Amino acid sequence: MFREDFNSYKSQNPPLSKVLNFNDCKHLLTKQVKEVKVKMNAKAKFGLKPSKDWKVYELNNNSGLIFIKNPFTVTGQRYWIIRSLRDYTNKPNKLNLDIHNIIPQNEEFWTFSQKDINVMNKLRWATLGYHHNWDTKVYSETSKSDFPLDLASLSQYVADVLNFSEFRAEAAIVNFYHMNSRLSGHTDHSEQFLEAPLFSFSFGQTAIFLIGGATIDTKPTALFIESGDIIVMSKESRLCYHGVPKILHAEVNLLTNDNEEINGEELNCDTLEDCNDSIYWTTFQKYINNCRININVRQVLRPINSILDS
Ligand code: OGA
Ligand code: MN
């Protein structure tokens, strides 16, 4: 069931009318989606709008799958895009490009890619914190680097608004998709503490996302993920099959900066200045005009208290 749907959505003519679109409120009136109440008093932080303005939904057929319709400001989106591409690709974070030794030892991805467009096109993922091992799927104490403070704060803040206040961000995969990229159906089960939710932030081009059941025999639900949307996989949905069969072209308008007041606490100050520089932004806008960035944040370890209890 999952595979058949994946193949149908990855085709030249995917059945778009069957894809849940969270811009379209009529879905709320169907049996598929319900609105979720969140903590309403959370201030605008980390490039997000105040939580009273968030639109948060849960899928009825995929319990625990939470969808937050783009809660970011324009500057907020710019911030996370610049951080992903320019900074999270820095050493000691790992990149798919590392094994090919394409980037000289003394250079970072971003500076090098400005001189070599091929390198830019070959970027597929970066891992942060506990590095996801793509072969063994095992996290190891000997393969980890510092988790970026701003990304940990963003994730923990969203977790808190949704009442998952114990969440700790310990590992992330930043996925870089091109228009012909796909991510096959899989479950994320390498983390030791699978009770913790997983937070997924998307920027740039639109994806069709499929979320199924615990086995590949369940028919998945298809939904559009647009720039700025957040998906949280919690409870039952945390271990469900999911994948991205298709990237669709979208106009991502981050060119007119809303120049809003942004609470810069715990964000990187220099990057905030860069966000408001329209010339500096142009390079990043070009990237997201043809690519999608997905930041997939996980807790790896059991909470400290539960180790003490056991
Ligand atoms: C992942 C993942 C989904 C996405 O990185 O494990 O499922 O939306 N990503 O890119
Ligand atoms: Mn996944």
mmCIF file of C-alpha atoms and ligand atoms in Angstrom:
data_model
loop_
_atom_site.group_PDB
_atom_site.id
_atom_site.type_symbol
_atom_site.label_atom_id
_atom_site.label_comp_id
_atom_site.label_asym_id
_atom_site.label_seq_id
_atom_site.Cartn_x
_atom_site.Cartn_y
_atom_site.Cartn_z
ATOM 1 C CA MET A 1 0.000 0.000 0.000
ATOM 2 C CA PHE A 2 2.728 2.481 0.951
ATOM 3 C CA ARG A 3 4.823 1.538 -2.074
ATOM 4 C CA GLU A 4 1.956 1.791 -4.566
ATOM 5 C CA ASP A 5 1.048 5.248 -3.323
ATOM 6 C CA PHE A 6 4.702 6.309 -3.265
ATOM 7 C CA ASN A 7 5.058 5.265 -6.906
ATOM 8 C CA SER A 8 1.905 7.049 -7.914
ATOM 9 C CA TYR A 9 2.943 10.306 -6.199
ATOM 10 C CA LYS A 10 6.460 10.191 -7.589
ATOM 11 C CA SER A 11 5.173 10.017 -11.183
ATOM 12 C CA GLN A 12 5.040 12.869 -13.710
ATOM 13 C CA ASN A 13 1.360 13.402 -12.933
ATOM 14 C CA PRO A 14 0.839 12.809 -9.230
ATOM 15 C CA PRO A 15 -2.819 12.805 -8.070
ATOM 16 C CA LEU A 16 -2.571 16.266 -6.491
ATOM 17 C CA SER A 17 -6.266 16.485 -5.684
ATOM 18 C CA LYS A 18 -5.773 13.730 -3.088
ATOM 19 C CA VAL A 19 -3.077 15.640 -1.213
ATOM 20 C CA LEU A 20 -4.088 17.414 2.007
ATOM 21 C CA ASN A 21 -3.549 21.143 1.673
ATOM 22 C CA PHE A 22 -3.407 23.052 4.925
ATOM 23 C CA ASN A 23 -3.974 26.382 3.158
ATOM 24 C CA ASP A 24 -7.426 25.194 2.424
ATOM 25 C CA CYS A 25 -9.581 25.248 5.523
ATOM 26 C CA LYS A 26 -12.298 23.051 4.056
ATOM 27 C CA HIS A 27 -10.154 20.103 5.070
ATOM 28 C CA LEU A 28 -10.852 21.062 8.651
ATOM 29 C CA LEU A 29 -14.478 20.273 8.046
ATOM 30 C CA THR A 30 -13.685 16.831 6.747
ATOM 31 C CA LYS A 31 -13.004 13.855 8.953
ATOM 32 C CA GLN A 32 -9.259 13.966 8.193
ATOM 33 C CA VAL A 33 -8.014 16.866 10.288
ATOM 34 C CA LYS A 34 -8.752 18.462 13.637
ATOM 35 C CA GLU A 35 -7.394 21.651 15.120
ATOM 36 C CA VAL A 36 -5.096 21.392 18.168
ATOM 37 C CA LYS A 37 -5.095 23.844 21.043
ATOM 38 C CA VAL A 38 -1.654 25.063 22.052
ATOM 39 C CA LYS A 39 -0.178 27.216 24.817
ATOM 40 C CA MET A 40 -1.372 30.635 23.743
ATOM 41 C CA ASN A 41 0.895 32.838 25.791
ATOM 42 C CA ALA A 42 4.240 32.036 24.163
ATOM 43 C CA LYS A 43 6.014 35.144 22.858
ATOM 44 C CA ALA A 44 7.393 35.557 19.351
ATOM 45 C CA LYS A 45 10.836 33.928 19.514
ATOM 46 C CA PHE A 46 13.356 32.227 17.231
ATOM 47 C CA GLY A 47 11.849 33.768 14.107
ATOM 48 C CA LEU A 48 8.375 32.439 14.936
ATOM 49 C CA LYS A 49 5.144 34.362 15.269
ATOM 50 C CA PRO A 50 3.526 34.429 18.727
ATOM 51 C CA SER A 51 1.862 31.081 19.419
ATOM 52 C CA LYS A 52 -1.615 32.611 19.577
ATOM 53 C CA ASP A 53 -1.306 33.117 15.793
ATOM 54 C CA TRP A 54 -0.229 29.543 14.992
ATOM 55 C CA LYS A 55 -2.541 27.193 13.103
ATOM 56 C CA VAL A 56 -1.925 23.723 14.496
ATOM 57 C CA TYR A 57 -3.605 20.540 13.233
ATOM 58 C CA GLU A 58 -3.568 16.828 13.924
ATOM 59 C CA LEU A 59 -4.485 14.093 11.449
ATOM 60 C CA ASN A 60 -7.343 11.911 12.645
ATOM 61 C CA ASN A 61 -6.039 8.808 10.874
ATOM 62 C CA ASN A 62 -2.436 9.326 11.974
ATOM 63 C CA SER A 63 -2.646 9.975 15.666
ATOM 64 C CA GLY A 64 0.219 12.122 16.968
ATOM 65 C CA LEU A 65 1.085 13.588 13.549
ATOM 66 C CA ILE A 66 0.969 17.341 14.178
ATOM 67 C CA PHE A 67 1.147 19.932 11.402
ATOM 68 C CA ILE A 68 1.927 23.590 12.127
ATOM 69 C CA LYS A 69 1.117 25.794 9.139
ATOM 70 C CA ASN A 70 4.118 28.091 8.565
ATOM 71 C CA PRO A 71 4.456 29.890 11.914
ATOM 72 C CA PHE A 72 7.650 31.716 10.824
ATOM 73 C CA THR A 73 8.091 35.375 9.923
ATOM 74 C CA VAL A 74 9.938 36.180 6.676
ATOM 75 C CA THR A 75 13.075 37.099 8.602
ATOM 76 C CA GLY A 76 12.671 33.918 10.617
ATOM 77 C CA GLN A 77 12.620 31.750 7.490
ATOM 78 C CA ARG A 78 15.603 33.601 6.077
ATOM 79 C CA TYR A 79 17.492 33.017 9.321
ATOM 80 C CA TRP A 80 17.020 29.233 9.349
ATOM 81 C CA ILE A 81 17.785 28.933 5.641
ATOM 82 C CA ILE A 82 21.067 30.867 5.987
ATOM 83 C CA ARG A 83 22.024 28.862 9.085
ATOM 84 C CA SER A 84 21.299 25.530 7.348
ATOM 85 C CA LEU A 85 23.208 26.210 4.187
ATOM 86 C CA ARG A 86 26.058 28.421 5.335
ATOM 87 C CA ASP A 87 26.702 27.382 8.953
ATOM 88 C CA TYR A 88 25.328 23.909 9.681
ATOM 89 C CA THR A 89 27.470 22.668 6.787
ATOM 90 C CA ASN A 90 30.633 23.764 8.681
ATOM 91 C CA LYS A 91 33.041 21.316 10.264
ATOM 92 C CA PRO A 92 32.836 19.345 12.511
ATOM 93 C CA ASN A 93 29.340 18.628 11.196
ATOM 94 C CA LYS A 94 29.348 15.818 8.652
ATOM 95 C CA LEU A 95 28.284 16.145 5.022
ATOM 96 C CA ASN A 96 27.556 13.585 2.316
ATOM 97 C CA LEU A 97 30.412 15.275 0.423
ATOM 98 C CA ASP A 98 33.037 14.362 3.061
ATOM 99 C CA ILE A 99 33.753 10.880 1.721
ATOM 100 C CA HIS A 100 34.581 12.235 -1.712
ATOM 101 C CA ASN A 101 37.172 14.711 -0.405
ATOM 102 C CA ILE A 102 35.801 17.351 -2.746
ATOM 103 C CA ILE A 103 36.125 20.204 -0.275
ATOM 104 C CA PRO A 104 39.762 21.032 0.565
ATOM 105 C CA GLN A 105 40.727 20.440 4.230
ATOM 106 C CA ASN A 106 41.107 24.124 5.016
ATOM 107 C CA GLU A 107 37.815 25.251 3.471
ATOM 108 C CA GLU A 108 34.215 25.134 4.557
ATOM 109 C CA PHE A 109 31.386 23.993 2.282
ATOM 110 C CA TRP A 110 29.764 27.390 1.832
ATOM 111 C CA THR A 111 32.826 29.394 0.806
ATOM 112 C CA PHE A 112 33.982 26.613 -1.485
ATOM 113 C CA SER A 113 30.570 26.144 -3.106
ATOM 114 C CA GLN A 114 30.529 29.840 -4.060
ATOM 115 C CA LYS A 115 33.475 29.092 -6.360
ATOM 116 C CA ASP A 116 32.278 25.677 -7.523
ATOM 117 C CA ILE A 117 28.585 25.288 -8.393
ATOM 118 C CA ASN A 118 29.032 21.516 -8.764
ATOM 119 C CA VAL A 119 29.733 21.231 -5.078
ATOM 120 C CA MET A 120 26.581 23.181 -4.302
ATOM 121 C CA ASN A 121 24.557 20.787 -6.472
ATOM 122 C CA LYS A 122 26.044 17.721 -4.784
ATOM 123 C CA LEU A 123 25.103 18.676 -1.233
ATOM 124 C CA ARG A 124 22.482 16.203 0.060
ATOM 125 C CA TRP A 125 22.727 16.152 3.846
ATOM 126 C CA ALA A 126 24.495 17.413 6.930
ATOM 127 C CA THR A 127 24.351 15.744 10.352
ATOM 128 C CA LEU A 128 24.605 17.665 13.618
ATOM 129 C CA GLY A 129 24.941 16.583 17.255
ATOM 130 C CA TYR A 130 24.942 12.792 17.423
ATOM 131 C CA HIS A 131 25.789 12.001 13.801
ATOM 132 C CA HIS A 132 23.320 9.714 12.112
ATOM 133 C CA ASN A 133 25.271 6.751 10.754
ATOM 134 C CA TRP A 134 23.605 5.951 7.414
ATOM 135 C CA ASP A 135 25.089 2.419 7.241
ATOM 136 C CA THR A 136 24.784 1.038 10.761
ATOM 137 C CA LYS A 137 21.901 3.359 11.810
ATOM 138 C CA VAL A 138 23.518 3.415 15.268
ATOM 139 C CA TYR A 139 24.327 6.624 17.138
ATOM 140 C CA SER A 140 27.635 6.531 18.953
ATOM 141 C CA GLU A 141 29.298 8.538 21.751
ATOM 142 C CA THR A 142 32.402 8.671 19.589
ATOM 143 C CA SER A 143 30.623 10.315 16.685
ATOM 144 C CA LYS A 144 29.030 13.489 17.920
ATOM 145 C CA SER A 145 29.613 17.219 17.827
ATOM 146 C CA ASP A 146 28.058 20.156 19.636
ATOM 147 C CA PHE A 147 24.409 20.648 18.741
ATOM 148 C CA PRO A 148 23.765 24.260 17.585
ATOM 149 C CA LEU A 149 22.296 26.213 20.484
ATOM 150 C CA ASP A 150 19.839 28.177 18.327
ATOM 151 C CA LEU A 151 18.378 25.060 16.687
ATOM 152 C CA ALA A 152 18.093 23.290 20.044
ATOM 153 C CA SER A 153 16.295 26.348 21.435
ATOM 154 C CA LEU A 154 13.896 26.553 18.474
ATOM 155 C CA SER A 155 13.008 22.854 18.749
ATOM 156 C CA GLN A 156 12.600 22.924 22.508
ATOM 157 C CA TYR A 157 10.472 26.037 22.268
ATOM 158 C CA VAL A 158 8.098 24.444 19.726
ATOM 159 C CA ALA A 159 8.051 21.315 21.904
ATOM 160 C CA ASP A 160 7.118 23.413 24.911
ATOM 161 C CA VAL A 161 4.244 25.173 23.110
ATOM 162 C CA LEU A 162 2.862 21.726 22.181
ATOM 163 C CA ASN A 163 3.311 20.448 25.755
ATOM 164 C CA PHE A 164 6.303 18.201 25.088
ATOM 165 C CA SER A 165 8.412 20.243 27.470
ATOM 166 C CA GLU A 166 10.840 17.407 28.316
ATOM 167 C CA PHE A 167 12.146 17.270 24.746
ATOM 168 C CA ARG A 168 15.898 17.661 24.220
ATOM 169 C CA ALA A 169 17.376 18.224 20.763
ATOM 170 C CA GLU A 170 20.408 15.943 20.425
ATOM 171 C CA ALA A 171 20.715 14.982 16.761
ATOM 172 C CA ALA A 172 19.633 16.505 13.477
ATOM 173 C CA ILE A 173 19.764 15.648 9.825
ATOM 174 C CA VAL A 174 19.561 18.601 7.472
ATOM 175 C CA ASN A 175 18.306 17.244 4.138
ATOM 176 C CA PHE A 176 18.900 19.194 0.931
ATOM 177 C CA TYR A 177 16.469 18.226 -1.858
ATOM 178 C CA HIS A 178 16.639 19.130 -5.547
ATOM 179 C CA MET A 179 13.602 19.137 -7.837
ATOM 180 C CA ASN A 180 14.208 15.469 -8.752
ATOM 181 C CA SER A 181 15.088 14.268 -5.225
ATOM 182 C CA ARG A 182 13.016 11.752 -3.266
ATOM 183 C CA LEU A 183 13.188 10.165 0.153
ATOM 184 C CA SER A 184 11.936 6.565 0.157
ATOM 185 C CA GLY A 185 9.584 5.182 2.761
ATOM 186 C CA HIS A 186 11.291 4.522 6.096
ATOM 187 C CA THR A 187 10.852 4.676 9.861
ATOM 188 C CA ASP A 188 13.221 6.536 12.191
ATOM 189 C CA HIS A 189 13.945 4.064 14.970
ATOM 190 C CA SER A 190 17.681 4.456 15.688
ATOM 191 C CA GLU A 191 17.162 6.747 18.656
ATOM 192 C CA GLN A 192 17.253 5.106 22.099
ATOM 193 C CA PHE A 193 14.262 7.043 23.379
ATOM 194 C CA LEU A 194 11.517 6.620 20.807
ATOM 195 C CA GLU A 195 8.874 8.084 23.089
ATOM 196 C CA ALA A 196 10.238 11.562 22.331
ATOM 197 C CA PRO A 197 8.638 13.387 19.408
ATOM 198 C CA LEU A 198 10.578 14.298 16.272
ATOM 199 C CA PHE A 199 10.498 17.860 14.881
ATOM 200 C CA SER A 200 10.765 18.540 11.172
ATOM 201 C CA PHE A 201 11.218 22.074 9.782
ATOM 202 C CA SER A 202 10.935 22.663 6.021
ATOM 203 C CA PHE A 203 11.997 25.597 3.872
ATOM 204 C CA GLY A 204 12.037 26.337 0.151
ATOM 205 C CA GLN A 205 10.311 24.172 -2.459
ATOM 206 C CA THR A 206 7.143 22.206 -1.691
ATOM 207 C CA ALA A 207 7.144 18.482 -0.884
ATOM 208 C CA ILE A 208 4.492 15.815 -1.068
ATOM 209 C CA PHE A 209 4.901 13.970 2.238
ATOM 210 C CA LEU A 210 3.407 10.533 2.864
ATOM 211 C CA ILE A 211 2.665 9.305 6.375
ATOM 212 C CA GLY A 212 1.495 5.730 6.761
ATOM 213 C CA GLY A 213 1.237 3.211 9.572
ATOM 214 C CA ALA A 214 3.590 0.991 11.549
ATOM 215 C CA THR A 215 4.058 -1.326 8.546
ATOM 216 C CA ILE A 216 4.214 -0.732 4.796
ATOM 217 C CA ASP A 217 0.786 -2.371 4.507
ATOM 218 C CA THR A 218 -1.094 0.728 5.635
ATOM 219 C CA LYS A 219 -2.286 3.196 3.024
ATOM 220 C CA PRO A 220 -0.528 6.526 3.710
ATOM 221 C CA THR A 221 -2.017 10.011 3.937
ATOM 222 C CA ALA A 222 -0.460 12.514 1.513
ATOM 223 C CA LEU A 223 0.080 16.138 2.488
ATOM 224 C CA PHE A 224 1.802 19.189 1.042
ATOM 225 C CA ILE A 225 4.684 20.607 3.055
ATOM 226 C CA GLU A 226 5.421 24.194 2.072
ATOM 227 C CA SER A 227 8.131 26.604 3.100
ATOM 228 C CA GLY A 228 8.001 27.298 6.836
ATOM 229 C CA ASP A 229 5.718 24.384 7.731
ATOM 230 C CA ILE A 230 6.574 22.264 10.770
ATOM 231 C CA ILE A 231 5.690 18.597 11.220
ATOM 232 C CA VAL A 232 5.886 16.879 14.570
ATOM 233 C CA MET A 233 5.860 13.095 14.694
ATOM 234 C CA SER A 234 4.752 12.188 18.202
ATOM 235 C CA LYS A 235 3.129 9.213 19.928
ATOM 236 C CA GLU A 236 1.894 6.528 17.462
ATOM 237 C CA SER A 237 3.052 8.435 14.398
ATOM 238 C CA ARG A 238 6.659 8.613 15.685
ATOM 239 C CA LEU A 239 7.390 5.115 14.386
ATOM 240 C CA CYS A 240 5.228 5.193 11.265
ATOM 241 C CA TYR A 241 6.412 4.807 7.679
ATOM 242 C CA HIS A 242 6.899 8.079 5.886
ATOM 243 C CA GLY A 243 8.665 9.459 2.854
ATOM 244 C CA VAL A 244 8.869 12.224 0.259
ATOM 245 C CA PRO A 245 7.943 10.931 -3.220
ATOM 246 C CA LYS A 246 7.958 14.324 -4.946
ATOM 247 C CA ILE A 247 9.207 17.904 -4.845
ATOM 248 C CA LEU A 248 6.949 20.421 -6.571
ATOM 249 C CA HIS A 249 7.858 23.815 -7.855
ATOM 250 C CA ALA A 250 6.569 26.719 -5.741
ATOM 251 C CA GLU A 251 7.152 30.454 -5.651
ATOM 252 C CA VAL A 252 8.782 31.007 -2.300
ATOM 253 C CA ASN A 253 8.464 34.689 -1.653
ATOM 254 C CA LEU A 254 10.975 35.721 0.953
ATOM 255 C CA LEU A 255 12.135 38.704 -1.088
ATOM 256 C CA THR A 256 10.042 41.317 0.643
ATOM 257 C CA ASN A 257 11.375 41.316 4.118
ATOM 258 C CA ASP A 258 8.658 42.307 6.561
ATOM 259 C CA ASN A 259 11.294 44.113 8.641
ATOM 260 C CA GLU A 260 9.459 42.973 11.719
ATOM 261 C CA GLU A 261 10.943 43.268 15.152
ATOM 262 C CA ILE A 262 12.573 39.946 15.831
ATOM 263 C CA ASN A 263 13.423 38.755 19.292
ATOM 264 C CA GLY A 264 17.093 37.935 18.761
ATOM 265 C CA GLU A 265 17.621 36.230 22.090
ATOM 266 C CA GLU A 266 19.500 32.952 21.605
ATOM 267 C CA LEU A 267 19.768 33.589 17.876
ATOM 268 C CA ASN A 268 23.056 34.320 16.162
ATOM 269 C CA CYS A 269 23.325 38.152 15.987
ATOM 270 C CA ASP A 270 25.501 38.369 12.864
ATOM 271 C CA THR A 271 23.086 36.096 11.001
ATOM 272 C CA LEU A 272 20.161 38.303 12.008
ATOM 273 C CA GLU A 273 21.924 41.254 10.405
ATOM 274 C CA ASP A 274 22.593 39.200 7.270
ATOM 275 C CA CYS A 275 18.869 38.316 7.089
ATOM 276 C CA ASN A 276 17.975 41.961 6.694
ATOM 277 C CA ASP A 277 20.517 42.600 3.924
ATOM 278 C CA SER A 278 18.624 42.093 0.668
ATOM 279 C CA ILE A 279 21.773 41.815 -1.468
ATOM 280 C CA TYR A 280 23.259 39.194 0.846
ATOM 281 C CA TRP A 281 19.966 37.287 0.793
ATOM 282 C CA THR A 282 19.917 36.935 -3.042
ATOM 283 C CA THR A 283 22.248 33.912 -3.139
ATOM 284 C CA PHE A 284 20.079 32.028 -0.657
ATOM 285 C CA GLN A 285 16.870 32.966 -2.472
ATOM 286 C CA LYS A 286 18.369 31.473 -5.650
ATOM 287 C CA TYR A 287 19.079 28.247 -3.804
ATOM 288 C CA ILE A 288 15.595 27.805 -2.396
ATOM 289 C CA ASN A 289 14.008 28.671 -5.755
ATOM 290 C CA ASN A 290 15.092 25.177 -6.843
ATOM 291 C CA CYS A 291 15.729 23.301 -3.635
ATOM 292 C CA ARG A 292 14.107 22.258 -0.412
ATOM 293 C CA ILE A 293 15.741 22.200 3.014
ATOM 294 C CA ASN A 294 14.380 19.912 5.730
ATOM 295 C CA ILE A 295 15.794 20.051 9.269
ATOM 296 C CA ASN A 296 14.902 16.847 11.099
ATOM 297 C CA VAL A 297 15.535 17.150 14.858
ATOM 298 C CA ARG A 298 15.562 14.178 17.252
ATOM 299 C CA GLN A 299 16.150 13.350 20.886
ATOM 300 C CA VAL A 300 18.500 10.356 21.102
ATOM 301 C CA LEU A 301 18.929 9.561 24.789
ATOM 302 C CA ARG A 302 16.476 8.653 27.502
ATOM 303 C CA PRO A 303 15.720 11.536 29.855
ATOM 304 C CA ILE A 304 18.274 11.712 32.693
ATOM 305 C CA ASN A 305 15.569 11.143 35.314
ATOM 306 C CA SER A 306 14.491 7.872 33.774
ATOM 307 C CA ILE A 307 18.095 6.598 33.878
ATOM 308 C CA LEU A 308 18.246 7.474 37.569
ATOM 309 C CA ASP A 309 14.890 5.782 38.193
ATOM 310 C CA SER A 310 15.861 2.503 36.554
HETATM 311 C C1 OGA B 1 14.024 12.282 7.547
HETATM 312 C C2 OGA B 1 12.714 12.620 6.959
HETATM 313 C C3 OGA B 1 11.252 14.169 5.843
HETATM 314 C C4 OGA B 1 11.229 15.402 5.015
HETATM 315 O O1 OGA B 1 14.994 13.047 7.366
HETATM 316 O O2 OGA B 1 14.122 11.232 8.217
HETATM 317 O O3 OGA B 1 11.829 11.842 7.101
HETATM 318 O O4 OGA B 1 10.183 16.068 5.025
HETATM 319 N N1 OGA B 1 12.549 13.790 6.295
HETATM 320 O O5 OGA B 1 12.217 15.706 4.339
HETATM 321 MN MN MN B 2 12.260 10.269 8.564
#
